[in-house]
């Protein structure tokens, strides 16, 4: 067996170690590979936090939480505080009755006083103005025909209800103290030979009201039946008579 000097032996060992180290380095560099980026399932969050009022956000949750009350929609909730508030709904309106279309609301019975004006006879006819006066402190209106009926002292009605004469109703505006009148007409019983009676009271009901006003009747007999016994009433007009 040949003898090898220590120096030459150390040189050989060093060379072998370097060769092995080089081989390992080459293997490490050649065997490593770069992993492909992994795709995370789901939809990417929007780049901005803006939301339209009333819309609900969808998709994956953003990386950072959204502070409450900033108007941005988070996952599964609706954005608040953005956009314009809902427009106010205008109250519905309804058409008024002819008596309230102009000049204030309808006059009520408690706001009126009824009187009977002086007779204006002609050609066998008796013609009386029935006057309604506003005794309240406000302006109100009357429209159309008043109700009327004759009664005796016990309150029993005498004859039929008056018939309405043809006319064109119009709203009459009554300021405090102002009046409107309607004509009450009938044939003189002595001329028409109708059955007659002398009323104690004329009952007057303002238009569209239920409660009547009472006026003491002092104008004598009225027709209550038989021939030419009809009593007529006209529409209300401004003033106290013709």
JSON list of C-alpha atoms in Angstrom, two decimals:
[
{"chain": "A", "resi": 1, "resn": "UNK", "atom": "CA", "xyz": [0.00, 0.00, 0.00]},
{"chain": "A", "resi": 2, "resn": "UNK", "atom": "CA", "xyz": [1.45, 3.33, -1.09]},
{"chain": "A", "resi": 3, "resn": "UNK", "atom": "CA", "xyz": [2.02, 5.95, 1.49]},
{"chain": "A", "resi": 4, "resn": "UNK", "atom": "CA", "xyz": [0.34, 9.35, 1.04]},
{"chain": "A", "resi": 5, "resn": "UNK", "atom": "CA", "xyz": [1.64, 12.36, 2.81]},
{"chain": "A", "resi": 6, "resn": "UNK", "atom": "CA", "xyz": [-0.69, 14.21, 5.24]},
{"chain": "A", "resi": 7, "resn": "UNK", "atom": "CA", "xyz": [-0.67, 17.38, 3.22]},
{"chain": "A", "resi": 8, "resn": "UNK", "atom": "CA", "xyz": [-1.70, 15.64, 0.04]},
{"chain": "A", "resi": 9, "resn": "UNK", "atom": "CA", "xyz": [-4.37, 13.75, 1.96]},
{"chain": "A", "resi": 10, "resn": "UNK", "atom": "CA", "xyz": [-5.86, 16.96, 3.34]},
{"chain": "A", "resi": 11, "resn": "UNK", "atom": "CA", "xyz": [-5.88, 18.47, -0.12]},
{"chain": "A", "resi": 12, "resn": "UNK", "atom": "CA", "xyz": [-7.80, 15.53, -1.51]},
{"chain": "A", "resi": 13, "resn": "UNK", "atom": "CA", "xyz": [-10.36, 15.65, 1.31]},
{"chain": "A", "resi": 14, "resn": "UNK", "atom": "CA", "xyz": [-10.89, 19.36, 0.80]},
{"chain": "A", "resi": 15, "resn": "UNK", "atom": "CA", "xyz": [-11.34, 18.92, -2.91]},
{"chain": "A", "resi": 16, "resn": "UNK", "atom": "CA", "xyz": [-13.90, 16.19, -2.33]},
{"chain": "A", "resi": 17, "resn": "UNK", "atom": "CA", "xyz": [-15.82, 18.36, 0.14]},
{"chain": "A", "resi": 18, "resn": "UNK", "atom": "CA", "xyz": [-15.91, 21.25, -2.28]},
{"chain": "A", "resi": 19, "resn": "UNK", "atom": "CA", "xyz": [-17.17, 18.95, -5.02]},
{"chain": "A", "resi": 20, "resn": "UNK", "atom": "CA", "xyz": [-19.97, 17.64, -2.79]},
{"chain": "A", "resi": 21, "resn": "UNK", "atom": "CA", "xyz": [-20.92, 21.17, -1.72]},
{"chain": "A", "resi": 22, "resn": "UNK", "atom": "CA", "xyz": [-21.04, 22.27, -5.31]},
{"chain": "A", "resi": 23, "resn": "UNK", "atom": "CA", "xyz": [-23.24, 19.36, -6.21]},
{"chain": "A", "resi": 24, "resn": "UNK", "atom": "CA", "xyz": [-25.65, 20.10, -3.38]},
{"chain": "A", "resi": 25, "resn": "UNK", "atom": "CA", "xyz": [-25.84, 23.77, -4.35]},
{"chain": "A", "resi": 26, "resn": "UNK", "atom": "CA", "xyz": [-26.57, 22.89, -7.94]},
{"chain": "A", "resi": 27, "resn": "UNK", "atom": "CA", "xyz": [-29.29, 20.47, -6.87]},
{"chain": "A", "resi": 28, "resn": "UNK", "atom": "CA", "xyz": [-30.88, 23.04, -4.58]},
{"chain": "A", "resi": 29, "resn": "UNK", "atom": "CA", "xyz": [-30.98, 25.75, -7.24]},
{"chain": "A", "resi": 30, "resn": "UNK", "atom": "CA", "xyz": [-32.25, 23.52, -9.99]},
{"chain": "A", "resi": 31, "resn": "UNK", "atom": "CA", "xyz": [-34.91, 21.71, -7.99]},
{"chain": "A", "resi": 32, "resn": "UNK", "atom": "CA", "xyz": [-36.73, 24.69, -6.53]},
{"chain": "A", "resi": 33, "resn": "UNK", "atom": "CA", "xyz": [-39.78, 25.98, -8.38]},
{"chain": "A", "resi": 34, "resn": "UNK", "atom": "CA", "xyz": [-41.95, 29.07, -7.85]},
{"chain": "A", "resi": 35, "resn": "UNK", "atom": "CA", "xyz": [-45.50, 28.24, -6.77]},
{"chain": "A", "resi": 36, "resn": "UNK", "atom": "CA", "xyz": [-48.29, 29.71, -8.93]},
{"chain": "A", "resi": 37, "resn": "UNK", "atom": "CA", "xyz": [-50.50, 32.26, -7.15]},
{"chain": "A", "resi": 38, "resn": "UNK", "atom": "CA", "xyz": [-53.49, 30.60, -5.59]},
{"chain": "A", "resi": 39, "resn": "UNK", "atom": "CA", "xyz": [-56.91, 31.94, -6.67]},
{"chain": "A", "resi": 40, "resn": "UNK", "atom": "CA", "xyz": [-59.19, 32.59, -3.73]},
{"chain": "A", "resi": 41, "resn": "UNK", "atom": "CA", "xyz": [-62.81, 31.63, -4.44]},
{"chain": "A", "resi": 42, "resn": "UNK", "atom": "CA", "xyz": [-65.36, 34.43, -4.37]},
{"chain": "A", "resi": 43, "resn": "UNK", "atom": "CA", "xyz": [-65.89, 37.83, -5.92]},
{"chain": "A", "resi": 44, "resn": "UNK", "atom": "CA", "xyz": [-63.50, 40.66, -5.24]},
{"chain": "A", "resi": 45, "resn": "UNK", "atom": "CA", "xyz": [-64.79, 43.49, -3.07]},
{"chain": "A", "resi": 46, "resn": "UNK", "atom": "CA", "xyz": [-65.47, 46.81, -4.87]},
{"chain": "A", "resi": 47, "resn": "UNK", "atom": "CA", "xyz": [-62.55, 49.21, -5.04]},
{"chain": "A", "resi": 48, "resn": "UNK", "atom": "CA", "xyz": [-64.52, 52.00, -3.37]},
{"chain": "A", "resi": 49, "resn": "UNK", "atom": "CA", "xyz": [-66.97, 52.13, -0.48]},
{"chain": "A", "resi": 50, "resn": "UNK", "atom": "CA", "xyz": [-69.68, 54.19, -2.27]},
{"chain": "A", "resi": 51, "resn": "UNK", "atom": "CA", "xyz": [-73.28, 52.88, -2.21]},
{"chain": "A", "resi": 52, "resn": "UNK", "atom": "CA", "xyz": [-76.51, 54.12, -3.69]},
{"chain": "A", "resi": 53, "resn": "UNK", "atom": "CA", "xyz": [-79.23, 54.87, -1.18]},
{"chain": "A", "resi": 54, "resn": "UNK", "atom": "CA", "xyz": [-81.58, 51.92, -0.93]},
{"chain": "A", "resi": 55, "resn": "UNK", "atom": "CA", "xyz": [-79.16, 49.37, -2.54]},
{"chain": "A", "resi": 56, "resn": "UNK", "atom": "CA", "xyz": [-77.73, 46.42, -0.64]},
{"chain": "A", "resi": 57, "resn": "UNK", "atom": "CA", "xyz": [-74.03, 45.51, -1.23]},
{"chain": "A", "resi": 58, "resn": "UNK", "atom": "CA", "xyz": [-73.13, 42.02, -2.48]},
{"chain": "A", "resi": 59, "resn": "UNK", "atom": "CA", "xyz": [-69.92, 39.99, -2.87]},
{"chain": "A", "resi": 60, "resn": "UNK", "atom": "CA", "xyz": [-67.07, 39.23, -0.51]},
{"chain": "A", "resi": 61, "resn": "UNK", "atom": "CA", "xyz": [-66.56, 41.26, 2.62]},
{"chain": "A", "resi": 62, "resn": "UNK", "atom": "CA", "xyz": [-63.88, 43.96, 2.41]},
{"chain": "A", "resi": 63, "resn": "UNK", "atom": "CA", "xyz": [-60.62, 43.42, 4.29]},
{"chain": "A", "resi": 64, "resn": "UNK", "atom": "CA", "xyz": [-61.42, 46.15, 6.77]},
{"chain": "A", "resi": 65, "resn": "UNK", "atom": "CA", "xyz": [-64.62, 46.58, 8.74]},
{"chain": "A", "resi": 66, "resn": "UNK", "atom": "CA", "xyz": [-66.85, 49.56, 8.03]},
{"chain": "A", "resi": 67, "resn": "UNK", "atom": "CA", "xyz": [-67.63, 51.86, 10.96]},
{"chain": "A", "resi": 68, "resn": "UNK", "atom": "CA", "xyz": [-71.33, 52.02, 11.77]},
{"chain": "A", "resi": 69, "resn": "UNK", "atom": "CA", "xyz": [-73.18, 55.09, 10.62]},
{"chain": "A", "resi": 70, "resn": "UNK", "atom": "CA", "xyz": [-70.83, 56.21, 7.82]},
{"chain": "A", "resi": 71, "resn": "UNK", "atom": "CA", "xyz": [-73.42, 55.63, 5.08]},
{"chain": "A", "resi": 72, "resn": "UNK", "atom": "CA", "xyz": [-71.58, 52.72, 3.41]},
{"chain": "A", "resi": 73, "resn": "UNK", "atom": "CA", "xyz": [-73.29, 49.42, 2.85]},
{"chain": "A", "resi": 74, "resn": "UNK", "atom": "CA", "xyz": [-71.57, 46.45, 4.47]},
{"chain": "A", "resi": 75, "resn": "UNK", "atom": "CA", "xyz": [-72.24, 42.77, 3.80]},
{"chain": "A", "resi": 76, "resn": "UNK", "atom": "CA", "xyz": [-75.92, 42.02, 4.07]},
{"chain": "A", "resi": 77, "resn": "UNK", "atom": "CA", "xyz": [-77.01, 45.50, 5.22]},
{"chain": "A", "resi": 78, "resn": "UNK", "atom": "CA", "xyz": [-78.39, 48.51, 3.43]},
{"chain": "A", "resi": 79, "resn": "UNK", "atom": "CA", "xyz": [-76.55, 51.79, 3.15]},
{"chain": "A", "resi": 80, "resn": "UNK", "atom": "CA", "xyz": [-77.93, 54.54, 5.34]},
{"chain": "A", "resi": 81, "resn": "UNK", "atom": "CA", "xyz": [-77.38, 58.24, 5.50]},
{"chain": "A", "resi": 82, "resn": "UNK", "atom": "CA", "xyz": [-76.81, 58.68, 1.75]},
{"chain": "A", "resi": 83, "resn": "UNK", "atom": "CA", "xyz": [-78.99, 60.03, -0.98]},
{"chain": "A", "resi": 84, "resn": "UNK", "atom": "CA", "xyz": [-81.93, 62.35, -0.64]},
{"chain": "A", "resi": 85, "resn": "UNK", "atom": "CA", "xyz": [-84.68, 61.72, 1.93]},
{"chain": "A", "resi": 86, "resn": "UNK", "atom": "CA", "xyz": [-88.03, 60.49, 0.59]},
{"chain": "A", "resi": 87, "resn": "UNK", "atom": "CA", "xyz": [-90.19, 63.24, -0.79]},
{"chain": "A", "resi": 88, "resn": "UNK", "atom": "CA", "xyz": [-93.04, 64.26, 1.48]},
{"chain": "A", "resi": 89, "resn": "UNK", "atom": "CA", "xyz": [-96.42, 62.96, 0.39]},
{"chain": "A", "resi": 90, "resn": "UNK", "atom": "CA", "xyz": [-98.89, 65.73, -0.30]},
{"chain": "A", "resi": 91, "resn": "UNK", "atom": "CA", "xyz": [-102.15, 65.30, 1.55]},
{"chain": "A", "resi": 92, "resn": "UNK", "atom": "CA", "xyz": [-104.93, 64.18, -0.50]},
{"chain": "A", "resi": 93, "resn": "UNK", "atom": "CA", "xyz": [-107.50, 66.74, -1.32]},
{"chain": "A", "resi": 94, "resn": "UNK", "atom": "CA", "xyz": [-111.24, 66.40, -1.73]},
{"chain": "A", "resi": 95, "resn": "UNK", "atom": "CA", "xyz": [-113.65, 68.59, -3.57]},
{"chain": "A", "resi": 96, "resn": "UNK", "atom": "CA", "xyz": [-115.76, 70.80, -1.36]},
{"chain": "A", "resi": 97, "resn": "UNK", "atom": "CA", "xyz": [-119.51, 71.10, -1.47]},
{"chain": "A", "resi": 98, "resn": "UNK", "atom": "CA", "xyz": [-120.96, 74.06, -3.35]},
{"chain": "A", "resi": 99, "resn": "UNK", "atom": "CA", "xyz": [-121.74, 75.78, -0.07]},
{"chain": "A", "resi": 100, "resn": "UNK", "atom": "CA", "xyz": [-118.09, 75.68, 1.03]},
{"chain": "A", "resi": 101, "resn": "UNK", "atom": "CA", "xyz": [-116.31, 76.28, -2.27]},
{"chain": "A", "resi": 102, "resn": "UNK", "atom": "CA", "xyz": [-115.85, 79.99, -1.61]},
{"chain": "A", "resi": 103, "resn": "UNK", "atom": "CA", "xyz": [-116.11, 82.54, 1.17]},
{"chain": "A", "resi": 104, "resn": "UNK", "atom": "CA", "xyz": [-115.66, 80.29, 4.20]},
{"chain": "A", "resi": 105, "resn": "UNK", "atom": "CA", "xyz": [-117.40, 77.18, 5.45]},
{"chain": "A", "resi": 106, "resn": "UNK", "atom": "CA", "xyz": [-121.13, 76.55, 5.55]},
{"chain": "A", "resi": 107, "resn": "UNK", "atom": "CA", "xyz": [-123.29, 78.58, 7.92]},
{"chain": "A", "resi": 108, "resn": "UNK", "atom": "CA", "xyz": [-124.72, 76.43, 10.69]},
{"chain": "A", "resi": 109, "resn": "UNK", "atom": "CA", "xyz": [-128.13, 76.83, 12.25]},
{"chain": "A", "resi": 110, "resn": "UNK", "atom": "CA", "xyz": [-126.66, 78.18, 15.49]},
{"chain": "A", "resi": 111, "resn": "UNK", "atom": "CA", "xyz": [-125.01, 80.99, 13.53]},
{"chain": "A", "resi": 112, "resn": "UNK", "atom": "CA", "xyz": [-128.19, 82.22, 11.82]},
{"chain": "A", "resi": 113, "resn": "UNK", "atom": "CA", "xyz": [-131.38, 84.01, 12.68]},
{"chain": "A", "resi": 114, "resn": "UNK", "atom": "CA", "xyz": [-134.55, 83.59, 10.59]},
{"chain": "A", "resi": 115, "resn": "UNK", "atom": "CA", "xyz": [-137.16, 86.28, 10.03]},
{"chain": "A", "resi": 116, "resn": "UNK", "atom": "CA", "xyz": [-140.05, 86.83, 7.64]},
{"chain": "A", "resi": 117, "resn": "UNK", "atom": "CA", "xyz": [-140.15, 90.13, 5.76]},
{"chain": "A", "resi": 118, "resn": "UNK", "atom": "CA", "xyz": [-143.11, 92.21, 4.62]},
{"chain": "A", "resi": 119, "resn": "UNK", "atom": "CA", "xyz": [-145.60, 90.73, 2.16]},
{"chain": "A", "resi": 120, "resn": "UNK", "atom": "CA", "xyz": [-145.36, 91.88, -1.44]},
{"chain": "A", "resi": 121, "resn": "UNK", "atom": "CA", "xyz": [-148.72, 90.70, -2.88]},
{"chain": "A", "resi": 122, "resn": "UNK", "atom": "CA", "xyz": [-149.65, 90.65, -6.54]},
{"chain": "A", "resi": 123, "resn": "UNK", "atom": "CA", "xyz": [-152.31, 89.08, -8.79]},
{"chain": "A", "resi": 124, "resn": "UNK", "atom": "CA", "xyz": [-153.81, 86.99, -5.99]},
{"chain": "A", "resi": 125, "resn": "UNK", "atom": "CA", "xyz": [-150.34, 85.84, -4.83]},
{"chain": "A", "resi": 126, "resn": "UNK", "atom": "CA", "xyz": [-148.81, 86.33, -1.40]},
{"chain": "A", "resi": 127, "resn": "UNK", "atom": "CA", "xyz": [-145.04, 86.74, -1.50]},
{"chain": "A", "resi": 128, "resn": "UNK", "atom": "CA", "xyz": [-142.90, 86.82, 1.62]},
{"chain": "A", "resi": 129, "resn": "UNK", "atom": "CA", "xyz": [-139.11, 87.02, 1.88]},
{"chain": "A", "resi": 130, "resn": "UNK", "atom": "CA", "xyz": [-137.69, 84.50, 4.33]},
{"chain": "A", "resi": 131, "resn": "UNK", "atom": "CA", "xyz": [-134.45, 86.05, 5.58]},
{"chain": "A", "resi": 132, "resn": "UNK", "atom": "CA", "xyz": [-131.42, 84.31, 7.09]},
{"chain": "A", "resi": 133, "resn": "UNK", "atom": "CA", "xyz": [-128.98, 86.63, 8.89]},
{"chain": "A", "resi": 134, "resn": "UNK", "atom": "CA", "xyz": [-125.48, 85.73, 10.04]},
{"chain": "A", "resi": 135, "resn": "UNK", "atom": "CA", "xyz": [-125.36, 86.44, 13.79]},
{"chain": "A", "resi": 136, "resn": "UNK", "atom": "CA", "xyz": [-121.97, 84.79, 14.35]},
{"chain": "A", "resi": 137, "resn": "UNK", "atom": "CA", "xyz": [-118.58, 86.44, 14.49]},
{"chain": "A", "resi": 138, "resn": "UNK", "atom": "CA", "xyz": [-117.25, 84.72, 11.37]},
{"chain": "A", "resi": 139, "resn": "UNK", "atom": "CA", "xyz": [-117.92, 84.71, 7.64]},
{"chain": "A", "resi": 140, "resn": "UNK", "atom": "CA", "xyz": [-119.84, 81.72, 6.31]},
{"chain": "A", "resi": 141, "resn": "UNK", "atom": "CA", "xyz": [-121.88, 80.75, 3.26]},
{"chain": "A", "resi": 142, "resn": "UNK", "atom": "CA", "xyz": [-125.36, 79.51, 2.37]},
{"chain": "A", "resi": 143, "resn": "UNK", "atom": "CA", "xyz": [-126.20, 77.72, -0.86]},
{"chain": "A", "resi": 144, "resn": "UNK", "atom": "CA", "xyz": [-129.42, 76.57, -2.46]},
{"chain": "A", "resi": 145, "resn": "UNK", "atom": "CA", "xyz": [-132.90, 76.31, -0.96]},
{"chain": "A", "resi": 146, "resn": "UNK", "atom": "CA", "xyz": [-133.95, 76.59, 2.66]},
{"chain": "A", "resi": 147, "resn": "UNK", "atom": "CA", "xyz": [-136.41, 74.10, 4.08]},
{"chain": "A", "resi": 148, "resn": "UNK", "atom": "CA", "xyz": [-139.80, 75.48, 5.18]},
{"chain": "A", "resi": 149, "resn": "UNK", "atom": "CA", "xyz": [-142.98, 74.21, 6.80]},
{"chain": "A", "resi": 150, "resn": "UNK", "atom": "CA", "xyz": [-146.01, 75.67, 8.58]},
{"chain": "A", "resi": 151, "resn": "UNK", "atom": "CA", "xyz": [-147.00, 74.25, 11.98]},
{"chain": "A", "resi": 152, "resn": "UNK", "atom": "CA", "xyz": [-149.81, 74.90, 14.43]},
{"chain": "A", "resi": 153, "resn": "UNK", "atom": "CA", "xyz": [-149.39, 75.71, 18.13]},
{"chain": "A", "resi": 154, "resn": "UNK", "atom": "CA", "xyz": [-148.91, 72.05, 19.00]},
{"chain": "A", "resi": 155, "resn": "UNK", "atom": "CA", "xyz": [-146.10, 71.65, 16.43]},
{"chain": "A", "resi": 156, "resn": "UNK", "atom": "CA", "xyz": [-148.16, 69.65, 13.94]},
{"chain": "A", "resi": 157, "resn": "UNK", "atom": "CA", "xyz": [-147.36, 70.43, 10.33]},
{"chain": "A", "resi": 158, "resn": "UNK", "atom": "CA", "xyz": [-150.04, 72.15, 8.27]},
{"chain": "A", "resi": 159, "resn": "UNK", "atom": "CA", "xyz": [-150.11, 71.26, 4.58]},
{"chain": "A", "resi": 160, "resn": "UNK", "atom": "CA", "xyz": [-147.36, 69.81, 2.44]},
{"chain": "A", "resi": 161, "resn": "UNK", "atom": "CA", "xyz": [-143.75, 70.94, 2.25]},
{"chain": "A", "resi": 162, "resn": "UNK", "atom": "CA", "xyz": [-143.25, 73.87, -0.12]},
{"chain": "A", "resi": 163, "resn": "UNK", "atom": "CA", "xyz": [-142.16, 73.06, -3.66]},
{"chain": "A", "resi": 164, "resn": "UNK", "atom": "CA", "xyz": [-138.92, 74.44, -5.03]},
{"chain": "A", "resi": 165, "resn": "UNK", "atom": "CA", "xyz": [-139.24, 77.03, -7.77]},
{"chain": "A", "resi": 166, "resn": "UNK", "atom": "CA", "xyz": [-136.83, 76.57, -10.69]},
{"chain": "A", "resi": 167, "resn": "UNK", "atom": "CA", "xyz": [-133.64, 78.55, -10.18]},
{"chain": "A", "resi": 168, "resn": "UNK", "atom": "CA", "xyz": [-129.85, 78.50, -10.35]},
{"chain": "A", "resi": 169, "resn": "UNK", "atom": "CA", "xyz": [-128.34, 78.10, -6.86]},
{"chain": "A", "resi": 170, "resn": "UNK", "atom": "CA", "xyz": [-125.26, 80.14, -6.06]},
{"chain": "A", "resi": 171, "resn": "UNK", "atom": "CA", "xyz": [-123.10, 80.35, -2.95]},
{"chain": "A", "resi": 172, "resn": "UNK", "atom": "CA", "xyz": [-123.99, 83.45, -0.90]},
{"chain": "A", "resi": 173, "resn": "UNK", "atom": "CA", "xyz": [-121.18, 84.76, 1.30]},
{"chain": "A", "resi": 174, "resn": "UNK", "atom": "CA", "xyz": [-122.41, 86.14, 4.60]},
{"chain": "A", "resi": 175, "resn": "UNK", "atom": "CA", "xyz": [-120.09, 88.31, 6.64]},
{"chain": "A", "resi": 176, "resn": "UNK", "atom": "CA", "xyz": [-121.16, 88.90, 10.24]},
{"chain": "A", "resi": 177, "resn": "UNK", "atom": "CA", "xyz": [-124.50, 90.75, 10.13]},
{"chain": "A", "resi": 178, "resn": "UNK", "atom": "CA", "xyz": [-125.14, 90.07, 6.41]},
{"chain": "A", "resi": 179, "resn": "UNK", "atom": "CA", "xyz": [-128.32, 88.37, 5.14]},
{"chain": "A", "resi": 180, "resn": "UNK", "atom": "CA", "xyz": [-129.66, 86.16, 2.37]},
{"chain": "A", "resi": 181, "resn": "UNK", "atom": "CA", "xyz": [-133.31, 85.69, 1.46]},
{"chain": "A", "resi": 182, "resn": "UNK", "atom": "CA", "xyz": [-135.58, 83.22, -0.33]},
{"chain": "A", "resi": 183, "resn": "UNK", "atom": "CA", "xyz": [-139.06, 83.94, -1.63]},
{"chain": "A", "resi": 184, "resn": "UNK", "atom": "CA", "xyz": [-142.03, 82.09, -0.06]},
{"chain": "A", "resi": 185, "resn": "UNK", "atom": "CA", "xyz": [-145.16, 82.34, -2.24]},
{"chain": "A", "resi": 186, "resn": "UNK", "atom": "CA", "xyz": [-148.71, 80.94, -2.31]},
{"chain": "A", "resi": 187, "resn": "UNK", "atom": "CA", "xyz": [-152.10, 81.82, -3.69]},
{"chain": "A", "resi": 188, "resn": "UNK", "atom": "CA", "xyz": [-154.42, 83.78, -1.43]},
{"chain": "A", "resi": 189, "resn": "UNK", "atom": "CA", "xyz": [-156.86, 81.17, -0.07]},
{"chain": "A", "resi": 190, "resn": "UNK", "atom": "CA", "xyz": [-159.76, 83.62, -0.39]},
{"chain": "A", "resi": 191, "resn": "UNK", "atom": "CA", "xyz": [-159.04, 83.85, -4.11]},
{"chain": "A", "resi": 192, "resn": "UNK", "atom": "CA", "xyz": [-158.15, 80.24, -4.82]},
{"chain": "A", "resi": 193, "resn": "UNK", "atom": "CA", "xyz": [-160.79, 78.85, -2.43]},
{"chain": "A", "resi": 194, "resn": "UNK", "atom": "CA", "xyz": [-158.26, 76.34, -1.16]},
{"chain": "A", "resi": 195, "resn": "UNK", "atom": "CA", "xyz": [-158.69, 74.85, 2.28]},
{"chain": "A", "resi": 196, "resn": "UNK", "atom": "CA", "xyz": [-156.83, 77.15, 4.66]},
{"chain": "A", "resi": 197, "resn": "UNK", "atom": "CA", "xyz": [-155.40, 77.20, 8.16]},
{"chain": "A", "resi": 198, "resn": "UNK", "atom": "CA", "xyz": [-153.63, 79.82, 10.22]},
{"chain": "A", "resi": 199, "resn": "UNK", "atom": "CA", "xyz": [-150.20, 78.62, 11.31]},
{"chain": "A", "resi": 200, "resn": "UNK", "atom": "CA", "xyz": [-148.57, 79.55, 14.58]},
{"chain": "A", "resi": 201, "resn": "UNK", "atom": "CA", "xyz": [-145.01, 79.03, 13.37]},
{"chain": "A", "resi": 202, "resn": "UNK", "atom": "CA", "xyz": [-142.95, 78.92, 10.19]},
{"chain": "A", "resi": 203, "resn": "UNK", "atom": "CA", "xyz": [-140.19, 76.34, 10.49]},
{"chain": "A", "resi": 204, "resn": "UNK", "atom": "CA", "xyz": [-137.06, 77.33, 8.50]},
{"chain": "A", "resi": 205, "resn": "UNK", "atom": "CA", "xyz": [-134.13, 74.97, 8.02]},
{"chain": "A", "resi": 206, "resn": "UNK", "atom": "CA", "xyz": [-130.89, 76.42, 6.57]},
{"chain": "A", "resi": 207, "resn": "UNK", "atom": "CA", "xyz": [-129.40, 74.56, 3.59]},
{"chain": "A", "resi": 208, "resn": "UNK", "atom": "CA", "xyz": [-127.54, 71.37, 4.48]},
{"chain": "A", "resi": 209, "resn": "UNK", "atom": "CA", "xyz": [-128.51, 71.66, 8.15]},
{"chain": "A", "resi": 210, "resn": "UNK", "atom": "CA", "xyz": [-130.73, 69.43, 10.29]},
{"chain": "A", "resi": 211, "resn": "UNK", "atom": "CA", "xyz": [-131.65, 71.77, 13.10]},
{"chain": "A", "resi": 212, "resn": "UNK", "atom": "CA", "xyz": [-134.44, 74.25, 12.20]},
{"chain": "A", "resi": 213, "resn": "UNK", "atom": "CA", "xyz": [-135.16, 77.84, 13.20]},
{"chain": "A", "resi": 214, "resn": "UNK", "atom": "CA", "xyz": [-138.65, 78.91, 14.30]},
{"chain": "A", "resi": 215, "resn": "UNK", "atom": "CA", "xyz": [-140.35, 82.12, 13.26]},
{"chain": "A", "resi": 216, "resn": "UNK", "atom": "CA", "xyz": [-143.68, 83.25, 14.67]},
{"chain": "A", "resi": 217, "resn": "UNK", "atom": "CA", "xyz": [-146.21, 83.51, 11.83]},
{"chain": "A", "resi": 218, "resn": "UNK", "atom": "CA", "xyz": [-148.44, 86.61, 11.92]},
{"chain": "A", "resi": 219, "resn": "UNK", "atom": "CA", "xyz": [-149.49, 86.90, 8.26]},
{"chain": "A", "resi": 220, "resn": "UNK", "atom": "CA", "xyz": [-152.85, 85.09, 8.46]},
{"chain": "A", "resi": 221, "resn": "UNK", "atom": "CA", "xyz": [-154.20, 81.96, 6.78]},
{"chain": "A", "resi": 222, "resn": "UNK", "atom": "CA", "xyz": [-152.23, 79.85, 4.27]},
{"chain": "A", "resi": 223, "resn": "UNK", "atom": "CA", "xyz": [-153.46, 77.15, 1.87]},
{"chain": "A", "resi": 224, "resn": "UNK", "atom": "CA", "xyz": [-153.06, 73.66, 3.32]},
{"chain": "A", "resi": 225, "resn": "UNK", "atom": "CA", "xyz": [-155.11, 71.51, 0.92]},
{"chain": "A", "resi": 226, "resn": "UNK", "atom": "CA", "xyz": [-157.48, 71.37, -1.99]},
{"chain": "A", "resi": 227, "resn": "UNK", "atom": "CA", "xyz": [-157.37, 73.54, -5.08]},
{"chain": "A", "resi": 228, "resn": "UNK", "atom": "CA", "xyz": [-154.24, 75.68, -5.70]},
{"chain": "A", "resi": 229, "resn": "UNK", "atom": "CA", "xyz": [-152.83, 74.87, -2.33]},
{"chain": "A", "resi": 230, "resn": "UNK", "atom": "CA", "xyz": [-149.17, 74.70, -3.36]},
{"chain": "A", "resi": 231, "resn": "UNK", "atom": "CA", "xyz": [-146.59, 76.81, -1.54]},
{"chain": "A", "resi": 232, "resn": "UNK", "atom": "CA", "xyz": [-143.29, 77.51, -3.32]},
{"chain": "A", "resi": 233, "resn": "UNK", "atom": "CA", "xyz": [-139.82, 78.58, -2.19]},
{"chain": "A", "resi": 234, "resn": "UNK", "atom": "CA", "xyz": [-136.96, 80.06, -4.24]},
{"chain": "A", "resi": 235, "resn": "UNK", "atom": "CA", "xyz": [-133.18, 79.78, -4.01]},
{"chain": "A", "resi": 236, "resn": "UNK", "atom": "CA", "xyz": [-131.33, 82.00, -1.56]},
{"chain": "A", "resi": 237, "resn": "UNK", "atom": "CA", "xyz": [-129.98, 85.32, -2.82]},
{"chain": "A", "resi": 238, "resn": "UNK", "atom": "CA", "xyz": [-128.02, 88.10, -1.15]},
{"chain": "A", "resi": 239, "resn": "UNK", "atom": "CA", "xyz": [-129.94, 90.75, 0.79]},
{"chain": "A", "resi": 240, "resn": "UNK", "atom": "CA", "xyz": [-133.21, 90.91, 2.70]},
{"chain": "A", "resi": 241, "resn": "UNK", "atom": "CA", "xyz": [-135.74, 90.91, -0.12]},
{"chain": "A", "resi": 242, "resn": "UNK", "atom": "CA", "xyz": [-136.66, 92.09, -3.62]}
]
